[in-house]
Coordinates of C-alpha atoms (C1' of nucleotides) in Angstrom, one line a residue:
Chain H
M22 CA 116.1 121.4 185.2
K23 CA 114.4 117.9 185.5
E24 CA 113.2 118.0 189.1
I25 CA 114.0 114.1 189.5
L26 CA 115.3 114.3 193.2
R27 CA 111.7 116.1 193.9
E28 CA 109.8 113.2 193.1
I29 CA 112.4 110.5 194.5
G30 CA 111.6 112.5 197.7
M31 CA 108.0 112.4 197.3
I32 CA 108.4 108.5 196.4
A33 CA 110.8 107.4 199.5
R34 CA 108.9 109.5 202.2
A35 CA 105.4 107.8 200.9
L36 CA 107.0 103.9 200.8
D37 CA 108.8 104.7 204.1
S38 CA 105.5 105.3 205.7
I39 CA 103.7 102.7 204.5
S40 CA 106.6 100.1 205.6
N41 CA 107.0 101.5 208.9
I42 CA 102.9 101.2 209.1
E43 CA 103.1 97.7 207.8
F44 CA 105.9 96.4 209.5
K45 CA 104.6 97.4 213.2
E46 CA 103.0 94.1 213.2
Y47 CA 106.5 92.4 213.7
D48 CA 107.3 94.8 216.6
L49 CA 109.6 97.1 214.3
T50 CA 109.5 100.8 215.0
K51 CA 110.2 103.2 212.3
G52 CA 113.1 102.5 210.3
Q53 CA 114.1 99.2 211.4
Y54 CA 113.3 97.2 209.0
L55 CA 116.0 98.7 207.0
Y56 CA 118.8 97.1 209.1
V57 CA 116.9 94.0 209.3
V58 CA 116.9 93.8 205.6
R59 CA 120.9 94.3 205.0
I60 CA 122.2 92.6 208.0
C61 CA 119.8 89.4 206.8
E62 CA 121.5 89.7 203.4
N63 CA 124.9 90.5 204.6
P64 CA 125.6 88.2 207.6
G65 CA 128.8 89.4 209.3
V66 CA 128.9 92.8 208.2
I67 CA 129.6 95.9 210.5
Q68 CA 127.7 98.7 211.5
E69 CA 129.6 101.4 210.2
K70 CA 129.1 99.3 206.4
V71 CA 125.2 99.3 207.3
A72 CA 125.1 102.6 207.9
E73 CA 126.7 103.0 204.7
M74 CA 124.5 101.0 202.7
I75 CA 121.5 102.4 204.1
K76 CA 123.2 106.3 203.9
V77 CA 122.1 107.1 207.6
D78 CA 124.1 108.6 210.0
R79 CA 126.4 106.6 211.7
T80 CA 125.6 106.9 215.2
T81 CA 121.6 106.8 213.9
A82 CA 122.5 103.3 212.6
A83 CA 124.5 102.7 215.9
R84 CA 121.0 103.1 217.8
A85 CA 118.5 101.4 215.8
I86 CA 121.0 98.4 215.8
K87 CA 121.4 98.4 219.4
K88 CA 117.4 98.3 220.0
L89 CA 117.6 95.9 217.2
E90 CA 119.6 93.6 219.3
M91 CA 118.3 94.5 223.0
N92 CA 114.9 93.0 221.1
G93 CA 116.5 90.3 220.0
F94 CA 116.1 90.9 216.2
I95 CA 120.0 90.6 215.7
E96 CA 123.5 89.7 217.4
K97 CA 126.9 91.4 217.7
K98 CA 130.0 89.1 217.4
E99 CA 133.4 90.5 218.4
D100 CA 136.2 89.5 215.9
Q101 CA 139.1 87.5 216.5
Q102 CA 141.6 89.9 214.4
N103 CA 140.0 92.9 214.7
K104 CA 139.4 94.1 218.5
K105 CA 137.8 97.0 217.2
I106 CA 134.6 95.8 215.4
K107 CA 131.6 94.0 216.0
K108 CA 130.2 91.7 213.7
L109 CA 126.0 91.9 213.1
F110 CA 124.4 88.5 212.6
P111 CA 120.4 88.1 212.3
T112 CA 118.8 85.9 214.7
E113 CA 116.1 83.0 214.5
K114 CA 113.7 85.8 214.7
A115 CA 115.0 88.4 212.3
K116 CA 115.5 84.9 209.8
M117 CA 111.8 84.3 210.4
I118 CA 110.3 87.8 209.7
Y119 CA 112.9 88.5 206.8
P120 CA 110.5 86.7 204.0
F121 CA 107.3 89.1 205.0
I122 CA 109.9 92.1 204.7
K123 CA 111.1 90.8 201.2
K124 CA 107.0 89.7 200.3
E125 CA 105.7 93.8 201.4
H126 CA 108.8 95.1 199.3
D127 CA 108.1 92.7 196.4
Y128 CA 104.5 93.8 196.5
S129 CA 105.6 97.8 196.6
D130 CA 108.2 97.3 193.9
R131 CA 105.2 95.7 191.6
M132 CA 102.6 98.5 192.5
A133 CA 104.9 101.3 192.0
L134 CA 105.6 100.2 188.6
E135 CA 102.4 99.0 187.6
G136 CA 101.7 100.1 183.8
F137 CA 105.1 99.7 183.1
S138 CA 106.2 97.5 180.5
E139 CA 109.2 94.7 181.5
E140 CA 111.6 97.0 179.1
E141 CA 110.7 100.1 180.9
A142 CA 111.1 98.5 184.3
D143 CA 114.2 97.1 183.7
L144 CA 115.6 100.7 182.2
M145 CA 114.1 102.4 185.3
Y146 CA 115.9 100.2 187.4
N147 CA 119.3 100.8 185.4
L148 CA 118.5 104.6 185.4
L149 CA 118.1 104.4 189.2
Q150 CA 121.1 102.7 189.9
R151 CA 123.0 105.0 188.0
V152 CA 122.0 108.1 190.4
R153 CA 122.5 106.1 193.3
K154 CA 126.1 105.9 192.3
N155 CA 126.2 109.6 191.4
V156 CA 124.5 110.8 194.4
E157 CA 126.5 108.3 197.0
K158 CA 129.7 110.0 195.9
D159 CA 128.6 113.5 197.2
W160 CA 126.7 112.2 200.1
E161 CA 130.0 110.9 201.2
Y162 CA 132.2 114.1 200.4
V163 CA 129.8 116.1 202.2
K164 CA 129.3 113.9 205.2
K165 CA 133.0 114.0 205.5
G166 CA 132.7 117.4 206.2
N167 CA 133.7 119.0 202.8
K168 CA 131.9 121.5 201.0
R169 CA 130.1 121.4 197.4
N170 CA 130.9 124.0 195.3
Y171 CA 128.1 125.0 193.1
Chain L
M19 CA 111.6 91.8 191.5
K20 CA 113.5 95.0 190.6
E21 CA 114.2 96.2 193.5
I22 CA 113.5 99.9 192.5
L23 CA 112.4 101.0 195.7
R24 CA 115.4 100.1 197.3
E25 CA 117.6 102.5 194.6
I26 CA 114.7 105.1 195.8
G27 CA 115.6 105.2 199.4
M28 CA 119.4 105.7 199.0
I29 CA 119.1 108.5 197.0
A30 CA 116.4 110.2 199.1
R31 CA 118.1 109.5 202.2
A32 CA 121.9 110.5 200.6
L33 CA 120.3 113.7 199.3
D34 CA 118.0 114.5 202.4
S35 CA 121.1 114.2 204.5
I36 CA 123.2 116.6 202.0
S37 CA 120.3 119.4 201.7
N38 CA 119.9 119.6 205.9
I39 CA 123.6 120.1 206.0
E40 CA 124.1 122.6 203.5
F41 CA 120.8 124.5 204.5
K42 CA 121.9 125.1 208.0
E43 CA 123.6 127.8 206.5
Y44 CA 120.1 129.6 206.0
D45 CA 119.0 128.6 209.4
L46 CA 117.1 125.7 208.7
T47 CA 116.7 122.9 210.6
K48 CA 116.0 119.5 209.5
G49 CA 113.3 119.2 206.7
Q50 CA 112.2 122.6 206.9
Y51 CA 113.6 123.4 203.6
L52 CA 110.8 121.1 201.8
Y53 CA 108.1 123.1 203.4
V54 CA 109.9 126.7 202.4
V55 CA 110.2 125.3 198.8
R56 CA 106.4 124.2 199.0
I57 CA 105.4 127.3 200.2
C58 CA 107.2 129.7 198.3
E59 CA 105.6 127.9 195.1
N60 CA 102.2 127.5 196.2
P61 CA 101.6 130.7 197.9
G62 CA 97.9 130.4 200.3
V63 CA 98.1 126.7 200.5
I64 CA 96.8 125.1 203.6
Q65 CA 98.9 123.3 205.9
E66 CA 96.8 120.2 204.9
K67 CA 97.7 120.1 201.4
V68 CA 101.6 121.0 202.0
A69 CA 101.6 117.1 204.2
E70 CA 100.0 115.5 201.1
M71 CA 102.3 117.3 198.7
I72 CA 105.6 116.5 200.8
K73 CA 104.2 112.9 201.9
V74 CA 104.5 113.7 205.4
D75 CA 102.3 113.3 208.4
R76 CA 99.8 116.0 208.6
T77 CA 101.1 116.8 212.3
T78 CA 104.9 116.6 211.3
A79 CA 103.9 119.3 209.1
A80 CA 101.8 121.2 211.7
R81 CA 105.0 121.1 213.7
A82 CA 107.6 122.3 211.1
I83 CA 105.3 124.9 209.8
K84 CA 104.8 126.5 213.2
K85 CA 108.6 126.6 213.8
L86 CA 109.4 128.0 210.2
E87 CA 106.5 130.6 211.2
M88 CA 108.1 131.2 214.7
N89 CA 111.3 131.6 213.0
G90 CA 110.0 134.2 210.5
F91 CA 109.9 132.3 207.4
I92 CA 106.3 132.0 206.8
E93 CA 102.9 133.6 207.4
K94 CA 99.6 131.9 208.4
K95 CA 96.7 133.8 207.5
E96 CA 93.4 133.3 208.6
D97 CA 90.8 132.9 205.3
Q98 CA 87.4 134.9 205.3
Q99 CA 85.2 132.4 203.6
N100 CA 86.4 129.2 205.8
K101 CA 87.4 129.7 209.3
K102 CA 88.5 126.5 209.7
I103 CA 91.6 127.0 207.9
K104 CA 94.7 129.2 207.6
K105 CA 96.5 130.3 204.4
L106 CA 100.2 130.1 204.3
F107 CA 102.6 132.6 202.5
P108 CA 106.8 133.3 202.3
T109 CA 107.7 136.0 204.2
E110 CA 110.6 138.4 202.7
K111 CA 112.8 136.1 204.4
A112 CA 111.7 133.0 203.0
K113 CA 111.5 134.8 199.2
M114 CA 115.1 135.8 199.9
I115 CA 116.5 132.4 200.9
Y116 CA 114.3 130.5 197.9
P117 CA 116.9 130.9 195.0
F118 CA 119.6 129.2 197.0
I119 CA 117.9 126.3 197.8
K120 CA 116.5 126.2 194.2
K121 CA 120.5 126.8 193.1
E122 CA 121.0 123.7 195.7
H123 CA 118.4 121.5 194.3
D124 CA 119.2 122.4 190.3
Y125 CA 123.4 121.4 191.5
S126 CA 122.0 118.3 193.0
D127 CA 119.5 117.3 190.0
R128 CA 122.5 117.9 187.5
M129 CA 124.8 116.1 190.0
A130 CA 122.4 113.1 190.1
L131 CA 122.1 113.1 186.1
E132 CA 125.7 113.0 185.3
G133 CA 126.5 111.0 182.2
F134 CA 122.5 110.7 181.3
S135 CA 121.7 112.3 177.8
E136 CA 119.3 114.9 177.2
E137 CA 116.7 111.6 176.0
E138 CA 117.7 109.7 179.2
A139 CA 116.9 112.2 181.8
D140 CA 113.8 113.2 180.2
L141 CA 113.1 109.8 180.4
M142 CA 113.6 109.2 183.9
Y143 CA 111.7 112.3 185.0
N144 CA 108.8 110.6 183.3
L145 CA 109.2 107.3 184.5
L146 CA 109.5 108.7 188.1
Q147 CA 106.7 110.6 188.3
R148 CA 104.3 107.8 186.9
V149 CA 106.1 105.4 189.9
R150 CA 104.9 108.8 192.2
K151 CA 101.2 108.7 191.4
N152 CA 101.3 105.0 191.5
V153 CA 103.0 105.3 195.3
E154 CA 100.8 108.2 196.2
K155 CA 97.9 106.1 195.9
D156 CA 98.6 103.6 198.5
W157 CA 99.9 105.9 200.5
E158 CA 96.8 107.8 201.0
Y159 CA 95.3 104.6 201.1
V160 CA 97.3 102.8 204.1
K161 CA 97.7 106.1 205.6
K162 CA 93.8 106.4 205.9
G163 CA 94.1 103.5 208.0
N164 CA 93.4 101.0 205.1
K165 CA 95.1 97.4 205.0
R166 CA 96.8 96.3 202.1
N167 CA 96.5 92.8 200.7
Y168 CA 99.5 90.9 199.6
Chain K
dG15 C1' 159.4 101.9 215.6
dT16 C1' 156.8 105.7 216.6
dA17 C1' 153.5 109.9 215.6
dA18 C1' 149.8 110.8 212.6
dA19 C1' 145.5 109.9 210.7
dT20 C1' 142.0 106.9 210.0
dT21 C1' 138.3 103.9 211.4
dC22 C1' 134.8 102.4 214.4
dG23 C1' 131.7 102.1 218.2
dT24 C1' 129.4 104.7 221.5
dT25 C1' 127.0 108.3 224.4
dG26 C1' 124.8 113.4 225.6
dC27 C1' 122.2 116.2 224.0
dA28 C1' 118.7 119.1 220.8
dT29 C1' 115.4 117.9 217.7
dT30 C1' 111.9 116.3 214.3
dT31 C1' 108.9 112.8 213.4
dA32 C1' 104.4 110.4 213.8
dC33 C1' 100.4 107.9 216.5
dA34 C1' 97.1 108.7 219.3
dA35 C1' 93.1 111.8 220.5
dC36 C1' 91.2 116.0 220.6
dA37 C1' 88.4 120.4 219.1
dA38 C1' 86.1 122.7 215.9
dT39 C1' 84.6 123.8 211.6
dA40 C1' 82.4 122.3 206.9
dT41 C1' 80.4 119.3 204.0
dT42 C1' 77.1 115.7 202.8
dT43 C1' 73.4 112.6 204.2
dT44 C1' 68.6 111.6 205.7
Chain R
dA15 C1' 67.1 121.2 209.4
dA16 C1' 69.3 117.9 212.1
dA17 C1' 72.3 114.0 212.3
dA18 C1' 76.4 111.7 210.7
dT19 C1' 80.9 112.1 208.4
dA20 C1' 84.9 114.8 206.7
dT21 C1' 88.4 118.3 206.8
dT22 C1' 91.4 120.8 209.4
dG23 C1' 94.2 122.3 213.2
dT24 C1' 96.5 121.1 217.8
dT25 C1' 98.8 118.7 221.9
dG26 C1' 100.9 114.7 224.6
dT27 C1' 103.7 111.4 224.4
dA28 C1' 107.3 108.2 222.7
dA29 C1' 110.4 107.3 219.7
dA30 C1' 114.1 107.9 215.8
dT31 C1' 117.7 111.1 214.2
dG32 C1' 121.9 113.2 214.0
dC33 C1' 125.7 116.5 215.3
dA34 C1' 129.6 116.7 218.8
dA35 C1' 132.4 115.0 221.0
dC36 C1' 134.9 111.4 222.7
dG37 C1' 137.9 106.6 223.6
dA38 C1' 140.4 102.7 221.5
dA39 C1' 142.1 100.0 217.8
dT40 C1' 144.0 100.0 213.7
dT41 C1' 146.3 101.9 209.6
dT42 C1' 149.3 104.8 207.4
dA43 C1' 153.3 108.2 207.0
dC44 C1' 157.9 109.6 208.0

DNA sequence: GTAAATTCGTTGCATTTACAACAATATTTT
DNA sequence: AAAATATTGTTGTAAATGCAACGAATTTAC
């Protein structure tokens, strides 16, 4: 069996580590860049969806977003139609740092793909999206309390 | 820019989450399966190397391994030549659960590669190894306190 | 239309994670 | 051989992470 997930785990931890170190400069603590990026790109999303996008526990997202709100990176706005949800928006402060996060991410993507041809890079992206779609099915299944059979 | 690292992050978090839930059954808490696997496969490694393999902070590995030792999953043995290092070995308890961890990992790898041809799976594995090698260079560079320029 | 189920958000608790700083040994440099 | 540097391991502290459990609003089922 090709152990692709072990490779993916190593890559992800290494990169998360790098990003966390680099974003301290913008007063973002561990993991927060993930939320800032998603909320900047999807203004008006709700917390629950952000957690799904990132693939993190709902309660983890809840606390991370609460802290981002306290530190002035994002704003929660009530919805008129639905009293239960709170829509999330980036503040000016978040909008200001977004380009820097993007730049860092772009650099890392380029670095990760060093030595790849254009075609290989495209292929990699497509293959990864397919893996991600496969994996998110199981993630949602298991997160809901179901048991995988193997 | 192809945002491969965002995909990789999503996949890795989803899978880590699944594994953590599934390995509770074997009394392994969050992240511990990573260490058990590496130490089973590399009996005699030292802590420092395990951290490098997994791509996790040295002190994180230190505490995780300490806990695994306390819970009877691994043993630390002093080296005769080098008084500084402690070699790590799996106990019988760890050796017993290793096949189950392997089975779970295999299942996840298969699930992740669903819809992939043999050739695509091979290609994916090769591309990922190349990305991993690129990324670990930067990780070590940044972890040592150096600043990337972008 | 009401009851049941689901969605969405929160908090209490236990745990992991990682930076900083230190100590001890080992290796390299001069 | 002594001094400087690197390696390996530990602990203090601060913070994130995630499960369990709750409440409230909404949607679905009957």
